[in-house]
């Protein structure tokens, strides 16, 4: 075996291995893995790097998500650390960020991110609005520590805080922007999930009960109490769930003002506000 291998040959070999394992975009993943083992400016893989690459390709061939292997994922052009305790941020969720940033000017605003995971939603809006601050909440302590790392790394630690909680149970306050991407996979959808998701991503970040709507049912009754009159809630929904979630919110004093589609044309973000002033 040659001691060093060119980047071209390394990508070629890794692509072949990943294609044989049935990975959908083997060349893209191969390039990412090769870049991951290379130092800055390096164009050849030395012996040790070849062995590192071989192990990474094996993990990817076993369907471990690329983001878990590299330890990071881009979202809203920001880099987020991720691990097996956090959902890998999805491009679809940028629909919530676009909707929240398009909401009529709020000036100083308080943001609540329910089910914050890696902290990607909270960090994305705070990065765009220097006058906003935010609270991220998650039930998973390990996910919260990843979110804390990310917010600090992005220079947003002083405008954010994190709390462990079970949805809205321990919350009071009045928030202008409520972001929430809850678990929404229905039980019957599990057999159709990619192995990357079903085997490696945290079940607590995915499972939405029998019909996928269990978390919305938990969250909806208290959402209005936690929202200011000028603000809005931006809830991510799965394919086919938007009208059910809109109806549910309507039963709890919230009016749906918009349902925004993602880039694939799937209704992805339900935007709701309070109907009436209380008392
Ligand atoms: C779909 S992930 C979203 C993560 C992140 N906001 C994102 O968009 O990538 C749902 C998150 O909700 C959290 N979660 C699940 N059940 C919860 C509960 N009862 N209370 C608070 N958070 C919960 C999970 O730990 C997970 O981080």
PDB file of N, CA and C in Angstrom, residues 75-123:
ATOM      1  N   UNK A  75     -26.536  25.554   9.725  1.00  0.00           N
ATOM      2  CA  UNK A  75     -27.948  25.947   9.726  1.00  0.00           C
ATOM      3  C   UNK A  75     -27.961  27.468   9.691  1.00  0.00           C
ATOM      4  N   UNK A  76     -28.730  28.020   8.779  1.00  0.00           N
ATOM      5  CA  UNK A  76     -28.821  29.487   8.634  1.00  0.00           C
ATOM      6  C   UNK A  76     -27.410  30.084   8.485  1.00  0.00           C
ATOM      7  N   UNK A  77     -26.561  29.356   7.756  1.00  0.00           N
ATOM      8  CA  UNK A  77     -25.166  29.771   7.516  1.00  0.00           C
ATOM      9  C   UNK A  77     -24.350  29.900   8.800  1.00  0.00           C
ATOM     10  N   UNK A  78     -24.788  29.282   9.865  1.00  0.00           N
ATOM     11  CA  UNK A  78     -24.014  29.241  11.108  1.00  0.00           C
ATOM     12  C   UNK A  78     -23.626  27.785  11.348  1.00  0.00           C
ATOM     13  N   UNK A  79     -22.522  27.581  12.070  1.00  0.00           N
ATOM     14  CA  UNK A  79     -22.082  26.213  12.337  1.00  0.00           C
ATOM     15  C   UNK A  79     -22.487  25.799  13.741  1.00  0.00           C
ATOM     16  N   UNK A  80     -23.162  24.639  13.836  1.00  0.00           N
ATOM     17  CA  UNK A  80     -23.629  24.133  15.122  1.00  0.00           C
ATOM     18  C   UNK A  80     -22.974  22.800  15.446  1.00  0.00           C
ATOM     19  N   UNK A  81     -22.465  22.682  16.669  1.00  0.00           N
ATOM     20  CA  UNK A  81     -22.024  21.372  17.148  1.00  0.00           C
ATOM     21  C   UNK A  81     -23.274  20.515  17.347  1.00  0.00           C
ATOM     22  N   UNK A  82     -23.183  19.250  16.972  1.00  0.00           N
ATOM     23  CA  UNK A  82     -24.291  18.317  17.198  1.00  0.00           C
ATOM     24  C   UNK A  82     -23.708  16.990  17.696  1.00  0.00           C
ATOM     25  N   UNK A  83     -24.531  16.241  18.399  1.00  0.00           N
ATOM     26  CA  UNK A  83     -24.120  14.885  18.771  1.00  0.00           C
ATOM     27  C   UNK A  83     -25.374  14.015  18.873  1.00  0.00           C
ATOM     28  N   UNK A  84     -25.233  12.820  19.443  1.00  0.00           N
ATOM     29  CA  UNK A  84     -26.360  11.891  19.429  1.00  0.00           C
ATOM     30  C   UNK A  84     -27.496  12.347  20.352  1.00  0.00           C
ATOM     31  N   UNK A  85     -27.292  13.433  21.117  1.00  0.00           N
ATOM     32  CA  UNK A  85     -28.354  13.940  21.987  1.00  0.00           C
ATOM     33  C   UNK A  85     -29.178  15.030  21.318  1.00  0.00           C
ATOM     34  N   UNK A  86     -28.739  15.486  20.152  1.00  0.00           N
ATOM     35  CA  UNK A  86     -29.447  16.608  19.512  1.00  0.00           C
ATOM     36  C   UNK A  86     -29.955  16.194  18.132  1.00  0.00           C
ATOM     37  N   UNK A  87     -31.102  16.684  17.773  1.00  0.00           N
ATOM     38  CA  UNK A  87     -31.540  16.513  16.390  1.00  0.00           C
ATOM     39  C   UNK A  87     -30.548  17.235  15.488  1.00  0.00           C
ATOM     40  N   UNK A  88     -30.228  16.646  14.344  1.00  0.00           N
ATOM     41  CA  UNK A  88     -29.403  17.352  13.361  1.00  0.00           C
ATOM     42  C   UNK A  88     -30.290  18.441  12.741  1.00  0.00           C
ATOM     43  N   UNK A  89     -29.883  19.714  12.825  1.00  0.00           N
ATOM     44  CA  UNK A  89     -30.728  20.782  12.270  1.00  0.00           C
ATOM     45  C   UNK A  89     -31.067  20.520  10.801  1.00  0.00           C
ATOM     46  N   UNK A  90     -32.342  20.739  10.450  1.00  0.00           N
ATOM     47  CA  UNK A  90     -32.825  20.477   9.090  1.00  0.00           C
ATOM     48  C   UNK A  90     -33.040  21.787   8.335  1.00  0.00           C
ATOM     49  N   UNK A  91     -32.744  21.796   7.028  1.00  0.00           N
ATOM     50  CA  UNK A  91     -33.010  23.012   6.242  1.00  0.00           C
ATOM     51  C   UNK A  91     -34.482  23.441   6.314  1.00  0.00           C
ATOM     52  N   UNK A  92     -35.402  22.467   6.422  1.00  0.00           N
ATOM     53  CA  UNK A  92     -36.839  22.806   6.503  1.00  0.00           C
ATOM     54  C   UNK A  92     -37.128  23.785   7.640  1.00  0.00           C
ATOM     55  N   UNK A  93     -36.363  23.646   8.727  1.00  0.00           N
ATOM     56  CA  UNK A  93     -36.629  24.480   9.907  1.00  0.00           C
ATOM     57  C   UNK A  93     -36.257  25.939   9.676  1.00  0.00           C
ATOM     58  N   UNK A  94     -35.512  26.214   8.597  1.00  0.00           N
ATOM     59  CA  UNK A  94     -35.205  27.617   8.292  1.00  0.00           C
ATOM     60  C   UNK A  94     -36.478  28.375   7.909  1.00  0.00           C
ATOM     61  N   UNK A  95     -37.527  27.640   7.556  1.00  0.00           N
ATOM     62  CA  UNK A  95     -38.829  28.269   7.278  1.00  0.00           C
ATOM     63  C   UNK A  95     -39.310  29.050   8.503  1.00  0.00           C
ATOM     64  N   UNK A  96     -39.077  28.513   9.703  1.00  0.00           N
ATOM     65  CA  UNK A  96     -39.484  29.209  10.939  1.00  0.00           C
ATOM     66  C   UNK A  96     -38.695  30.505  11.111  1.00  0.00           C
ATOM     67  N   UNK A  97     -37.414  30.422  10.789  1.00  0.00           N
ATOM     68  CA  UNK A  97     -36.552  31.602  10.958  1.00  0.00           C
ATOM     69  C   UNK A  97     -37.003  32.708   9.991  1.00  0.00           C
ATOM     70  N   UNK A  98     -37.266  32.325   8.737  1.00  0.00           N
ATOM     71  CA  UNK A  98     -37.731  33.322   7.755  1.00  0.00           C
ATOM     72  C   UNK A  98     -39.032  33.963   8.224  1.00  0.00           C
ATOM     73  N   UNK A  99     -39.944  33.139   8.727  1.00  0.00           N
ATOM     74  CA  UNK A  99     -41.248  33.656   9.161  1.00  0.00           C
ATOM     75  C   UNK A  99     -41.080  34.579  10.368  1.00  0.00           C
ATOM     76  N   UNK A 100     -40.246  34.189  11.322  1.00  0.00           N
ATOM     77  CA  UNK A 100     -40.072  35.010  12.531  1.00  0.00           C
ATOM     78  C   UNK A 100     -39.420  36.348  12.191  1.00  0.00           C
ATOM     79  N   UNK A 101     -38.455  36.319  11.267  1.00  0.00           N
ATOM     80  CA  UNK A 101     -37.761  37.560  10.920  1.00  0.00           C
ATOM     81  C   UNK A 101     -38.648  38.471  10.066  1.00  0.00           C
ATOM     82  N   UNK A 102     -39.645  37.879   9.411  1.00  0.00           N
ATOM     83  CA  UNK A 102     -40.549  38.681   8.574  1.00  0.00           C
ATOM     84  C   UNK A 102     -41.700  39.277   9.391  1.00  0.00           C
ATOM     85  N   UNK A 103     -41.837  38.855  10.641  1.00  0.00           N
ATOM     86  CA  UNK A 103     -42.919  39.377  11.481  1.00  0.00           C
ATOM     87  C   UNK A 103     -42.707  40.876  11.677  1.00  0.00           C
ATOM     88  N   UNK A 104     -43.797  41.689  11.640  1.00  0.00           N
ATOM     89  CA  UNK A 104     -43.629  43.146  11.701  1.00  0.00           C
ATOM     90  C   UNK A 104     -42.714  43.586  12.846  1.00  0.00           C
ATOM     91  N   UNK A 105     -41.963  44.642  12.580  1.00  0.00           N
ATOM     92  CA  UNK A 105     -40.871  45.083  13.469  1.00  0.00           C
ATOM     93  C   UNK A 105     -41.263  45.041  14.934  1.00  0.00           C
ATOM     94  N   UNK A 106     -40.434  44.407  15.706  1.00  0.00           N
ATOM     95  CA  UNK A 106     -40.724  44.230  17.125  1.00  0.00           C
ATOM     96  C   UNK A 106     -39.815  45.089  18.003  1.00  0.00           C
ATOM     97  N   UNK A 107     -38.730  45.609  17.459  1.00  0.00           N
ATOM     98  CA  UNK A 107     -37.756  46.290  18.316  1.00  0.00           C
ATOM     99  C   UNK A 107     -37.172  45.289  19.290  1.00  0.00           C
ATOM    100  N   UNK A 108     -37.098  45.696  20.554  1.00  0.00           N
ATOM    101  CA  UNK A 108     -36.590  44.742  21.554  1.00  0.00           C
ATOM    102  C   UNK A 108     -37.619  43.639  21.720  1.00  0.00           C
ATOM    103  N   UNK A 109     -37.183  42.382  21.714  1.00  0.00           N
ATOM    104  CA  UNK A 109     -38.157  41.287  21.801  1.00  0.00           C
ATOM    105  C   UNK A 109     -37.583  40.130  22.598  1.00  0.00           C
ATOM    106  N   UNK A 110     -38.489  39.445  23.287  1.00  0.00           N
ATOM    107  CA  UNK A 110     -38.122  38.256  24.058  1.00  0.00           C
ATOM    108  C   UNK A 110     -38.538  37.019  23.264  1.00  0.00           C
ATOM    109  N   UNK A 111     -37.591  36.118  23.090  1.00  0.00           N
ATOM    110  CA  UNK A 111     -37.828  34.906  22.285  1.00  0.00           C
ATOM    111  C   UNK A 111     -37.872  33.697  23.206  1.00  0.00           C
ATOM    112  N   UNK A 112     -38.802  32.796  22.941  1.00  0.00           N
ATOM    113  CA  UNK A 112     -38.842  31.511  23.644  1.00  0.00           C
ATOM    114  C   UNK A 112     -38.683  30.415  22.603  1.00  0.00           C
ATOM    115  N   UNK A 113     -37.712  29.517  22.828  1.00  0.00           N
ATOM    116  CA  UNK A 113     -37.506  28.384  21.911  1.00  0.00           C
ATOM    117  C   UNK A 113     -37.839  27.105  22.685  1.00  0.00           C
ATOM    118  N   UNK A 114     -38.990  26.538  22.383  1.00  0.00           N
ATOM    119  CA  UNK A 114     -39.449  25.328  23.097  1.00  0.00           C
ATOM    120  C   UNK A 114     -38.888  24.086  22.406  1.00  0.00           C
ATOM    121  N   UNK A 115     -38.140  23.291  23.136  1.00  0.00           N
ATOM    122  CA  UNK A 115     -37.508  22.104  22.552  1.00  0.00           C
ATOM    123  C   UNK A 115     -36.287  22.542  21.766  1.00  0.00           C
ATOM    124  N   UNK A 116     -35.334  23.181  22.459  1.00  0.00           N
ATOM    125  CA  UNK A 116     -34.268  23.919  21.764  1.00  0.00           C
ATOM    126  C   UNK A 116     -33.213  23.021  21.107  1.00  0.00           C
ATOM    127  N   UNK A 117     -33.070  21.767  21.548  1.00  0.00           N
ATOM    128  CA  UNK A 117     -32.109  20.868  20.897  1.00  0.00           C
ATOM    129  C   UNK A 117     -30.711  21.474  20.841  1.00  0.00           C
ATOM    130  N   UNK A 118     -30.155  21.576  19.634  1.00  0.00           N
ATOM    131  CA  UNK A 118     -28.810  22.152  19.463  1.00  0.00           C
ATOM    132  C   UNK A 118     -28.792  23.660  19.679  1.00  0.00           C
ATOM    133  N   UNK A 119     -29.975  24.277  19.803  1.00  0.00           N
ATOM    134  CA  UNK A 119     -30.058  25.734  19.952  1.00  0.00           C
ATOM    135  C   UNK A 119     -30.096  26.457  18.621  1.00  0.00           C
ATOM    136  N   UNK A 120     -30.277  25.705  17.529  1.00  0.00           N
ATOM    137  CA  UNK A 120     -30.141  26.309  16.199  1.00  0.00           C
ATOM    138  C   UNK A 120     -31.205  27.383  15.909  1.00  0.00           C
ATOM    139  N   UNK A 121     -32.443  27.160  16.355  1.00  0.00           N
ATOM    140  CA  UNK A 121     -33.489  28.146  16.041  1.00  0.00           C
ATOM    141  C   UNK A 121     -33.245  29.439  16.810  1.00  0.00           C
ATOM    142  N   UNK A 122     -32.999  29.294  18.101  1.00  0.00           N
ATOM    143  CA  UNK A 122     -32.757  30.476  18.936  1.00  0.00           C
ATOM    144  C   UNK A 122     -31.537  31.248  18.432  1.00  0.00           C
ATOM    145  N   UNK A 123     -30.464  30.532  18.168  1.00  0.00           N
ATOM    146  CA  UNK A 123     -29.234  31.198  17.721  1.00  0.00           C
ATOM    147  C   UNK A 123     -29.445  31.904  16.388  1.00  0.00           C
TER     148      UNK A 123
END
